[in-house]
Coordinates of C-alpha atoms in Angstrom, one line a residue:
M120 CA 0.0 0.1 0.1
R121 CA 3.1 2.4 0.8
R122 CA 4.7 1.9 -2.7
W123 CA 1.3 2.9 -4.5
T124 CA 1.1 6.0 -2.0
L125 CA 4.6 7.1 -3.4
I126 CA 3.9 6.5 -7.0
I127 CA 0.7 8.6 -6.7
Y128 CA 2.8 11.4 -4.7
A129 CA 5.5 11.4 -7.6
C130 CA 3.0 11.7 -10.1
F131 CA 1.3 14.7 -8.4
A132 CA 4.6 16.4 -7.5
S133 CA 5.6 16.1 -11.3
F134 CA 2.1 17.8 -12.3
L135 CA 2.7 20.5 -9.7
L136 CA 6.1 21.3 -11.0
E137 CA 4.9 21.8 -14.4
A138 CA 2.3 24.4 -13.3
Q139 CA 4.8 26.1 -11.0
V140 CA 8.0 28.5 -11.1
L141 CA 10.7 26.8 -9.1
S142 CA 13.2 28.5 -6.9
S143 CA 17.1 28.6 -7.8
K144 CA 17.7 25.3 -5.7
G145 CA 14.1 23.9 -6.1
R146 CA 13.3 24.0 -2.8
F147 CA 10.2 26.0 -3.3
S148 CA 7.9 27.3 -5.9
V149 CA 5.1 29.8 -6.7
E150 CA 2.2 29.5 -9.0
F151 CA 3.6 32.2 -11.4
D152 CA 6.4 34.7 -11.3
R153 CA 4.9 37.9 -13.3
G154 CA 1.6 39.3 -13.0
C155 CA -0.2 42.8 -12.4
A156 CA 0.2 44.5 -9.0
P157 CA -1.4 43.8 -6.4
M158 CA 0.1 40.7 -7.1
T159 CA -0.3 37.7 -4.5
V160 CA 2.0 34.7 -4.4
N161 CA 1.5 31.4 -2.8
I162 CA 4.6 29.4 -1.7
T163 CA 4.6 25.7 -2.1
E164 CA 7.5 24.0 -0.2
L165 CA 9.4 21.2 -2.0
D166 CA 12.6 20.2 -0.1
S167 CA 12.6 16.9 1.7
F168 CA 14.2 18.7 5.2
G169 CA 11.3 17.2 6.9
D170 CA 9.6 19.0 10.2
V171 CA 12.1 22.3 10.3
T172 CA 11.3 26.0 10.3
R173 CA 11.1 27.6 7.1
Q174 CA 11.1 31.4 7.0
Y175 CA 10.9 34.0 4.2
Y176 CA 11.9 37.5 3.3
Y177 CA 9.7 38.8 0.3
F178 CA 11.6 41.8 -0.4
E179 CA 14.9 43.3 0.4
G180 CA 14.5 45.1 3.8
A181 CA 11.5 43.3 4.7
D182 CA 11.0 41.6 8.1
I183 CA 11.2 37.7 8.3
T184 CA 7.9 35.9 8.4
N185 CA 6.6 32.1 8.6
S186 CA 3.6 33.1 6.2
Q187 CA 3.8 31.4 2.7
T188 CA 1.4 34.1 1.2
F189 CA 2.4 37.6 0.5
S190 CA 0.8 40.4 -1.9
Y191 CA 2.7 43.1 -3.5
Q192 CA 1.1 46.3 -3.6
D193 CA 3.6 48.3 -6.0
P194 CA 4.9 47.5 -9.4
G195 CA 8.6 46.1 -9.3
V196 CA 11.1 43.3 -9.3
Y197 CA 11.4 41.4 -6.1
Q198 CA 13.6 38.7 -4.6
I199 CA 12.1 35.9 -2.3
V200 CA 14.4 34.6 0.1
Q201 CA 13.7 31.4 1.8
V202 CA 15.6 30.6 5.2
V203 CA 15.9 27.0 6.3
G204 CA 16.9 26.3 9.8
V205 CA 18.8 22.8 9.4
D206 CA 21.9 22.2 10.9
G207 CA 24.7 20.8 8.8
I208 CA 23.6 22.8 5.5
D209 CA 26.2 25.2 4.2
D210 CA 23.6 27.1 2.2
K211 CA 20.6 27.6 4.2
T212 CA 18.8 30.1 1.7
D213 CA 16.9 29.7 -1.4
T214 CA 16.0 32.4 -3.8
L215 CA 13.2 33.4 -6.5
F216 CA 12.5 36.4 -8.3
V217 CA 9.0 37.6 -9.2
E218 CA 8.0 40.9 -11.2
A219 CA 4.5 42.8 -10.4
F220 CA 3.8 44.9 -13.4
E221 CA 1.7 48.1 -13.6
S222 CA -1.7 47.1 -14.9
L223 CA -1.9 49.2 -18.3
K224 CA -4.7 49.3 -21.0
P225 CA -3.9 46.6 -23.8
L226 CA -3.2 48.2 -27.1
V227 CA -5.5 47.2 -30.1
T228 CA -6.8 48.7 -33.1
Y229 CA -10.6 48.9 -34.1
S230 CA -12.2 48.7 -37.4
K231 CA -15.8 49.1 -38.3
C232 CA -17.4 46.9 -40.8
N233 CA -20.5 46.6 -42.6
N234 CA -23.8 45.4 -40.7
R235 CA -22.7 46.4 -37.3
E236 CA -19.6 44.2 -37.2
V237 CA -16.6 45.4 -35.4
S238 CA -12.9 43.9 -36.0
V239 CA -10.5 44.1 -33.2
T240 CA -6.6 43.7 -33.8
S241 CA -4.0 43.3 -30.9
I242 CA -1.0 45.3 -31.3
D243 CA 0.1 44.8 -27.8
T244 CA 3.6 43.7 -26.6
Y245 CA 3.2 44.4 -23.0
Y246 CA 1.0 41.3 -22.0
D247 CA 1.6 37.7 -23.3
S248 CA -2.1 37.8 -24.5
I249 CA -5.2 40.0 -24.2
R250 CA -8.7 39.2 -23.7
V251 CA -11.6 41.1 -25.6
Y252 CA -15.0 41.2 -24.0
F253 CA -17.5 42.2 -26.8
T254 CA -20.3 41.7 -24.3
S255 CA -20.5 39.9 -20.9
S256 CA -20.8 36.4 -22.6
D257 CA -18.7 37.0 -25.9
S258 CA -15.2 37.2 -25.8
I259 CA -11.8 36.1 -27.6
T260 CA -8.4 35.8 -26.6
L261 CA -5.7 37.5 -29.0
Q262 CA -2.0 37.6 -29.1
N263 CA 0.0 40.4 -31.0
G264 CA -0.9 40.5 -34.5
E265 CA -4.2 38.4 -34.2
S266 CA -7.6 39.8 -34.9
G267 CA -11.2 38.8 -34.1
S268 CA -14.6 40.3 -34.9
F269 CA -18.3 40.4 -33.5
T270 CA -21.4 41.5 -35.0
Y271 CA -23.8 43.5 -32.6
S272 CA -27.5 43.7 -33.0
S273 CA -28.1 47.5 -32.9
D274 CA -26.1 50.3 -33.9
N275 CA -26.3 51.6 -30.0
I276 CA -23.3 52.6 -28.1
Q277 CA -21.6 49.5 -27.1
T278 CA -18.7 48.8 -24.5
I279 CA -15.7 46.7 -25.3
E280 CA -13.7 45.5 -22.4
L281 CA -10.1 44.6 -22.6
K282 CA -7.7 42.8 -20.0
G283 CA -4.3 41.7 -20.2
F284 CA -2.6 38.3 -19.1
F285 CA 0.7 37.1 -18.4
D286 CA 1.4 33.5 -18.9
D287 CA 0.3 31.0 -16.1
A288 CA -0.6 34.1 -13.7
D289 CA -4.1 33.7 -12.4
E290 CA -3.6 37.4 -11.3
V291 CA -6.2 39.3 -13.1
C292 CA -5.2 42.7 -14.5
D293 CA -7.4 45.7 -14.2
S294 CA -10.2 45.7 -17.0
F295 CA -10.4 48.8 -19.4
S296 CA -13.1 50.0 -21.6
D297 CA -13.8 51.5 -25.0
E298 CA -17.0 52.7 -26.4
I299 CA -18.0 51.8 -30.0
V300 CA -20.8 52.8 -32.2
P301 CA -21.4 50.0 -34.7
I302 CA -22.9 51.2 -38.0
P303 CA -25.2 49.4 -40.3
L304 CA -23.6 50.6 -43.5
L305 CA -19.9 51.8 -44.0
E306 CA -19.9 54.7 -46.4
A307 CA -17.2 56.4 -47.9
P308 CA -16.9 60.2 -47.2
Q309 CA -17.3 62.8 -50.0
I310 CA -14.2 64.7 -51.2
L311 CA -14.5 68.7 -50.7
N312 CA -11.3 69.7 -51.7
V313 CA -8.0 68.6 -53.1
S314 CA -4.7 70.5 -53.8
V315 CA -1.2 69.5 -54.8
K316 CA 2.1 71.3 -54.2
E317 CA 5.5 70.7 -55.4
T318 CA 7.5 70.4 -52.0
C319 CA 10.8 69.5 -54.0
K320 CA 12.0 69.1 -57.6
D321 CA 9.6 66.4 -58.9
L322 CA 8.2 65.6 -55.2
F323 CA 4.4 66.4 -54.5
T324 CA 2.2 66.6 -51.5
L325 CA -1.5 66.2 -51.6
Y326 CA -3.6 68.0 -49.3
M327 CA -7.4 66.8 -48.9
E328 CA -10.8 67.9 -47.2
L329 CA -13.2 65.4 -46.4
D330 CA -17.0 66.1 -45.5
T331 CA -16.7 63.6 -42.8
V332 CA -14.4 61.1 -41.0
D333 CA -15.1 57.9 -38.8
T334 CA -11.5 57.4 -36.9
L335 CA -12.5 53.6 -36.8
A336 CA -13.0 53.2 -40.3
N337 CA -10.0 52.0 -42.6
Y338 CA -9.7 54.4 -45.7
R339 CA -7.8 54.1 -49.0
I340 CA -7.0 57.0 -51.3
N341 CA -6.8 56.3 -54.9
L342 CA -5.1 58.8 -57.6
F343 CA -5.9 58.3 -61.3
Q344 CA -3.3 60.1 -63.8
P345 CA -4.7 58.2 -65.7
S346 CA -3.8 55.0 -64.3
S347 CA -4.7 54.1 -60.8
T348 CA -2.3 54.4 -57.6
T349 CA -3.3 53.7 -54.2
I350 CA -1.5 56.6 -52.3
F351 CA -2.9 55.8 -48.7
D352 CA -4.3 53.1 -46.7
G353 CA -5.2 53.7 -42.9
Y354 CA -7.1 55.3 -40.3
L355 CA -7.9 59.0 -40.4
S356 CA -8.2 61.5 -37.3
Q357 CA -9.6 64.5 -39.0
R358 CA -11.4 65.6 -42.3
D359 CA -8.1 67.7 -43.3
F360 CA -5.0 65.9 -43.9
I361 CA -2.0 65.5 -46.2
V362 CA -0.2 62.7 -48.0
N363 CA 3.5 63.2 -48.7
D364 CA 5.6 62.2 -51.7
I365 CA 2.6 61.1 -54.0
P366 CA 3.3 59.9 -57.7
F367 CA 2.3 63.0 -59.8
N368 CA 3.1 63.7 -63.4
R369 CA 1.9 67.2 -63.7
Q370 CA -1.3 66.4 -65.6
N371 CA -4.7 66.8 -64.6
F372 CA -6.0 64.1 -62.1
C373 CA -8.7 62.6 -60.4
I374 CA -9.0 61.3 -56.8
N375 CA -11.4 58.9 -54.7
I376 CA -11.5 57.6 -51.4
E377 CA -12.6 54.2 -50.3
A378 CA -14.0 52.9 -46.8
Y379 CA -12.7 49.3 -46.7
D380 CA -14.5 46.7 -44.8
P381 CA -11.8 44.1 -43.6
C382 CA -14.2 42.0 -42.1
N383 CA -15.8 41.1 -45.7
D384 CA -13.0 42.4 -47.8
T385 CA -15.4 44.9 -49.5
A386 CA -15.3 48.6 -50.0
S387 CA -17.7 51.8 -50.6
T388 CA -16.3 54.3 -53.0
S389 CA -16.8 58.1 -53.0
D390 CA -17.4 60.1 -56.2
D391 CA -14.3 61.2 -58.1
Y392 CA -12.8 64.5 -57.5
C393 CA -11.1 65.7 -60.4
A394 CA -9.0 68.8 -61.1
E395 CA -6.4 70.5 -63.4
S396 CA -2.7 70.4 -62.1
S397 CA -2.0 74.1 -63.4
D398 CA -1.3 75.3 -60.0
L399 CA 1.0 73.0 -58.1
S400 CA 2.7 75.5 -55.6
L401 CA 1.0 76.4 -52.3
S402 CA 3.0 79.1 -50.3
P403 CA 3.8 78.0 -46.6
F404 CA 3.3 81.5 -45.5
E405 CA -0.6 82.0 -45.9
S406 CA -0.8 82.2 -42.3
L407 CA 2.4 83.9 -41.4
Y408 CA 2.4 86.3 -38.5
S409 CA 4.5 87.1 -35.3
S410 CA 3.9 88.2 -31.9
Y411 CA 5.9 88.8 -28.4
S412 CA 5.2 86.0 -26.1
G413 CA 6.5 85.3 -22.3
I414 CA 9.8 83.8 -23.5
G415 CA 10.3 85.2 -27.0
I416 CA 8.8 86.2 -30.4
Y417 CA 6.3 83.6 -31.7
I418 CA 6.4 83.0 -35.5
N419 CA 3.3 81.2 -36.9
L420 CA 4.0 79.3 -40.1
D421 CA 1.9 77.0 -42.3
E422 CA 2.1 73.3 -41.5
V423 CA 4.4 71.7 -44.4
N424 CA 6.0 68.1 -43.8
S425 CA 9.2 68.3 -46.0
G426 CA 11.8 71.2 -46.4
T427 CA 12.9 73.8 -43.6
F428 CA 12.4 77.3 -43.0
A429 CA 15.8 79.3 -42.9
V430 CA 15.1 82.1 -40.2
F431 CA 17.1 85.7 -40.1
R432 CA 16.5 88.3 -37.6
R433 CA 17.5 92.0 -37.2
L434 CA 17.1 94.4 -34.6
D435 CA 16.1 97.8 -35.4
Q436 CA 17.9 99.1 -38.6
G437 CA 20.7 96.4 -38.2
E438 CA 21.6 93.7 -40.6
F439 CA 19.9 90.3 -40.7
E440 CA 21.5 87.5 -38.6
E441 CA 21.0 83.8 -39.4
R442 CA 19.0 82.0 -36.4
P443 CA 18.3 78.2 -36.3
S444 CA 16.4 76.5 -38.9
Q445 CA 13.0 75.4 -38.1
S446 CA 10.5 72.9 -39.3
G447 CA 7.3 74.9 -38.4
S448 CA 5.8 77.3 -36.1
F449 CA 8.3 78.2 -33.6
T450 CA 9.3 80.7 -30.6
D451 CA 12.6 82.7 -31.1
P452 CA 14.2 83.3 -27.7
I453 CA 15.2 87.2 -27.1
G454 CA 17.3 88.9 -24.7
S455 CA 15.0 91.7 -24.0
R456 CA 11.2 92.4 -24.7
A457 CA 12.0 96.1 -25.1
R458 CA 14.1 95.4 -28.2
R459 CA 12.2 95.8 -31.7
Y460 CA 13.0 92.6 -34.1
Y461 CA 12.1 91.9 -37.5
Y462 CA 12.3 88.5 -39.3
K463 CA 13.1 87.2 -42.9
I464 CA 12.1 83.4 -43.4
E465 CA 13.1 81.3 -46.6
Y466 CA 11.3 78.0 -47.2
V467 CA 14.1 75.6 -48.4
D468 CA 12.8 72.2 -49.8
S469 CA 14.5 68.9 -49.3
C470 CA 16.4 69.7 -52.5
N471 CA 18.0 72.7 -50.7
Q472 CA 16.2 75.1 -52.9
I473 CA 14.5 78.4 -51.7
L474 CA 11.0 78.1 -52.9
Y475 CA 9.5 81.0 -51.1
T476 CA 10.7 84.2 -48.9
A477 CA 8.4 86.4 -46.6
E478 CA 9.3 89.0 -44.0
T479 CA 7.5 89.6 -40.8
N480 CA 7.4 91.4 -37.6
P481 CA 5.1 92.0 -34.7
P482 CA 3.5 95.4 -33.8
L483 CA 6.3 97.5 -32.3
I484 CA 6.6 100.6 -30.3
D485 CA 9.4 103.1 -29.3
T486 CA 9.1 106.0 -26.6
D487 CA 10.6 109.7 -26.4
Y488 CA 10.5 111.4 -23.2
L489 CA 8.6 114.6 -23.5
D490 CA 7.7 115.8 -20.0
V491 CA 6.9 114.5 -16.4
N492 CA 4.8 111.5 -17.0
T493 CA 4.4 112.2 -20.6
Y494 CA 5.8 110.1 -23.5
Q495 CA 5.5 110.2 -27.4
V496 CA 4.9 106.6 -28.6
S497 CA 6.2 105.8 -32.2
F498 CA 4.1 102.8 -33.5
I499 CA 5.1 100.6 -36.4
P500 CA 2.1 98.1 -37.2
P501 CA 2.6 94.4 -37.9
A502 CA 3.8 92.9 -41.1
N503 CA 2.2 89.4 -41.8
S504 CA -0.1 87.2 -44.3
L505 CA -3.3 88.1 -42.5
E506 CA -5.5 89.7 -45.0
E507 CA -7.8 91.7 -42.4
A508 CA -6.9 95.2 -41.1
P509 CA -6.6 94.8 -37.3
T510 CA -7.7 97.1 -34.2
N511 CA -4.5 98.5 -32.9
E512 CA -4.6 99.5 -29.2
Y513 CA -2.0 100.6 -26.7
Q514 CA -1.6 99.7 -22.9
T515 CA 0.1 101.6 -20.2
G516 CA 0.6 100.5 -16.4
N517 CA 1.6 97.0 -14.9
E518 CA -0.1 93.7 -14.6
A519 CA -2.6 94.8 -11.6
S520 CA -4.0 98.0 -13.1
Q521 CA -3.7 99.2 -16.9
T522 CA -4.7 102.0 -19.0
S523 CA -5.6 101.3 -22.9
G524 CA -6.6 103.3 -25.9
E525 CA -6.9 102.8 -29.8
I526 CA -4.1 103.7 -31.8
N527 CA -5.1 105.6 -34.9
Q528 CA -1.8 107.1 -35.9
T529 CA 1.7 106.2 -36.1
T530 CA 2.9 108.7 -33.3
F531 CA 0.9 109.8 -30.3
N532 CA 1.2 110.9 -26.8
V533 CA 0.8 108.9 -23.7
Q534 CA 0.2 110.5 -20.1
L535 CA 1.1 107.9 -17.3
D536 CA -1.6 107.5 -14.4
S537 CA -0.6 106.8 -10.9
K538 CA -3.5 104.4 -10.6
D539 CA -1.8 102.3 -13.0
G540 CA 1.6 101.9 -10.6
S541 CA 4.3 103.6 -9.6
P542 CA 7.1 104.2 -10.2
R543 CA 7.8 101.4 -12.9
Q544 CA 5.4 101.2 -15.6
F545 CA 5.3 99.6 -19.3
I546 CA 3.8 100.6 -22.6
T547 CA 3.1 98.1 -24.9
A548 CA 0.6 97.5 -28.0
T549 CA -1.6 95.0 -29.3
S550 CA -3.2 94.1 -32.7
T551 CA -6.5 92.1 -32.9
Y552 CA -7.7 90.3 -35.8
P553 CA -11.5 89.5 -34.9
S554 CA -12.4 87.0 -37.5
D555 CA -9.4 85.0 -36.6
N556 CA -9.9 85.5 -33.0
L557 CA -6.2 86.3 -32.7
T558 CA -4.5 88.8 -30.7
I559 CA -0.8 89.7 -31.3
R560 CA 1.6 91.6 -29.0
S561 CA 4.3 94.1 -29.3
N562 CA 7.6 94.8 -27.6
S563 CA 7.2 96.1 -23.8
V564 CA 9.0 99.5 -23.2
T565 CA 9.7 100.4 -19.5
V566 CA 8.9 103.9 -18.4
R567 CA 8.9 105.7 -15.0
H568 CA 6.0 107.4 -13.5
E569 CA 7.2 110.1 -11.4
L570 CA 5.1 110.6 -8.3
V571 CA 5.4 114.3 -7.6
I572 CA 4.3 116.1 -4.5
Y573 CA 3.3 119.7 -4.8
V574 CA 5.2 122.2 -2.6
P575 CA 4.7 126.0 -3.1
T576 CA 7.8 127.9 -4.2
A577 CA 6.7 130.6 -1.7
F578 CA 4.2 131.5 1.1
T579 CA 3.5 134.7 2.8
P580 CA 2.7 134.1 6.7
N581 CA 1.5 137.8 7.3
G582 CA -2.1 137.0 8.7
D583 CA -4.0 138.1 5.6
G584 CA -5.9 134.9 4.9
L585 CA -3.9 134.2 1.8
N586 CA -1.1 131.7 1.4
D587 CA -0.4 132.1 5.2
T588 CA 0.7 128.2 5.8
L589 CA 3.2 126.1 3.3
E590 CA 0.7 123.6 2.3
I591 CA 1.5 120.2 0.5
F592 CA -0.7 118.8 -2.0
G593 CA -0.8 115.4 -3.7
L594 CA 0.3 112.9 -1.2
P595 CA -0.6 109.4 -2.0
T596 CA -1.4 108.5 1.4
E597 CA -1.8 110.0 4.8
I598 CA 1.4 108.4 6.0
A599 CA 4.1 111.4 5.8
T600 CA 6.6 113.2 7.6
T601 CA 7.6 116.7 6.7
R602 CA 11.0 118.3 7.9
I603 CA 12.0 122.1 7.4
Y604 CA 15.6 123.2 7.6
N605 CA 17.1 126.6 7.6
R606 CA 19.6 127.5 5.1
W607 CA 22.4 126.3 7.2
G608 CA 20.8 122.9 7.5
K609 CA 19.3 123.4 10.9
L610 CA 16.2 121.4 11.6
I611 CA 13.4 123.9 12.5
Y612 CA 10.2 122.1 12.0
T613 CA 9.0 118.5 11.8
S614 CA 5.4 117.2 11.5
D615 CA 4.0 113.6 11.0
Q616 CA 0.5 115.4 10.0
P617 CA 0.2 116.4 6.3
S618 CA -1.9 119.3 7.2
P619 CA -2.4 122.3 7.8
G620 CA 1.3 122.9 7.2
W621 CA 3.8 125.1 8.6
D622 CA 2.6 128.4 9.6
G623 CA 6.1 130.1 9.4
T624 CA 7.1 130.3 13.2
I625 CA 9.8 129.0 15.1
G626 CA 9.1 128.8 18.7
G627 CA 6.0 130.9 18.5
S628 CA 8.1 133.7 16.7
L629 CA 7.8 134.3 12.9
A630 CA 10.9 133.0 11.1
N631 CA 12.9 135.3 9.0
E632 CA 12.5 135.9 5.5
G633 CA 14.4 134.0 3.1
T634 CA 15.1 130.4 1.5
Y635 CA 14.2 127.3 3.5
L636 CA 14.9 123.6 2.6
Y637 CA 12.4 120.7 3.0
D638 CA 12.2 116.9 2.8
I639 CA 9.1 114.8 2.8
T640 CA 9.3 111.1 3.4
F641 CA 6.1 109.4 2.5
E642 CA 4.5 106.2 1.8
T643 CA 2.7 105.3 -1.5
A644 CA -0.3 103.1 -1.7
S645 CA 1.6 100.1 -2.4
G646 CA 3.6 100.4 0.8
E647 CA 6.9 101.8 -1.0
K648 CA 8.7 104.7 1.2
R649 CA 9.9 107.7 -0.7
T650 CA 11.4 110.9 0.0
Q651 CA 10.9 114.2 -2.0
K652 CA 13.3 117.2 -1.4
G653 CA 13.4 120.9 -2.5
T654 CA 13.3 124.5 -1.5
F655 CA 10.8 127.3 -0.9
A656 CA 10.7 130.9 0.4
L657 CA 9.3 132.7 3.0
I658 CA 8.2 136.0 2.1
K659 CA 6.9 138.9 4.5
K660 CA 4.8 141.5 3.0

């Protein structure tokens, strides 16, 4: 009887080992060594040491435990260390590495077919396999490159669930869902517009606009000139798109588009769009404009997929200097937003030929000091490819408070206002294009607003009720200290009250006629402490 028991145990152990992952010395195993976090491992002990203590470290730095079950909460690679308490064994430890992965959404592509059929293709290399649940009871297992399809009974929104699996792991990774709208009939879109431009010698790009696009439909674009060539086969994300390096022989052409059904190997075809090939060039400067931004000057360029833009920049009336080449819209770093920059841009095709040249500048301003808090502003309008005439405005002040006005001529005067900040303010300008919902910005010139306190140049403290006290006007706050000195610099009067002012007496007696000095220390509305100094005359008459 004992012999049969050993045979049965040996067969069971052999089956068990096939389904489990062995440690380095074969003393223990786990069901799987890869899964999604949180991942639970259960240890099966396989050694013949008998009734001895076996303990485990489940990761570096962990406490030792007798438990044969552990859950890894975070993704990572972990080493399980088994420690066996048996005397006479040199190596009392055995190890096994396991890895817990992040639960990611499996990668698939969808295709819509006729009669509400949906095809799914796995392009996932993260998992060993994925499971696609078309409904709660209809599913299919796919490996990378494999496809499967399902036909729905209605064209209502359907939810498809995706799960990833690692081989031999009973850990179920997270479930992810996509919503699909099946269609009863797969129809080709209609072509609204087509243009072709030569991007290099004998190399052409196709620009196409469609009336509608289904991002889950497979499309094929065919060019007839006069024989048919398929120039695109795939998925479209938007109605406007381009196809590079098409075969084109400078003759009249026709184009159509097919909506391909991969489930049934059929296609629906649009009407042909035919055109003459007389104009094969499309300037990449049709949307060119420039604007000062927070980190430089932004240059907006049309989208092109071949060739580069050679960029040249000059400061005021200086020479153009070459900047780094660009492949599309970009921001050119500048040293100061107060400087005025101009740009020349050349479109250089992939054959190193200059096909187009254009110049642009943002709105630009310069200032000249006229009088206290008054500046003359010179305005240079923007140069760009926008056809609409903009509304130009200037702004003065700071970020907290600004005064603005419309610009109607190239030179105009600006009076700084204390409510817009003191002493440091800016003057800048904007050009707004309403139909494009676009506002472009000029350089910014820093100016100084002088906060001037009015102190009379003279007063007559003779008791006639006219100009009897030295009054102070224009203090921004009530926080102020006034000091008055005689002509030898001796302090003769001080007051923390801005009014009624000095009555011209020293110790109760009228001061001598002559010139006196003053300084006023005051606090602005923003809390800044400032001082103004000057002289005045005391006149007796």
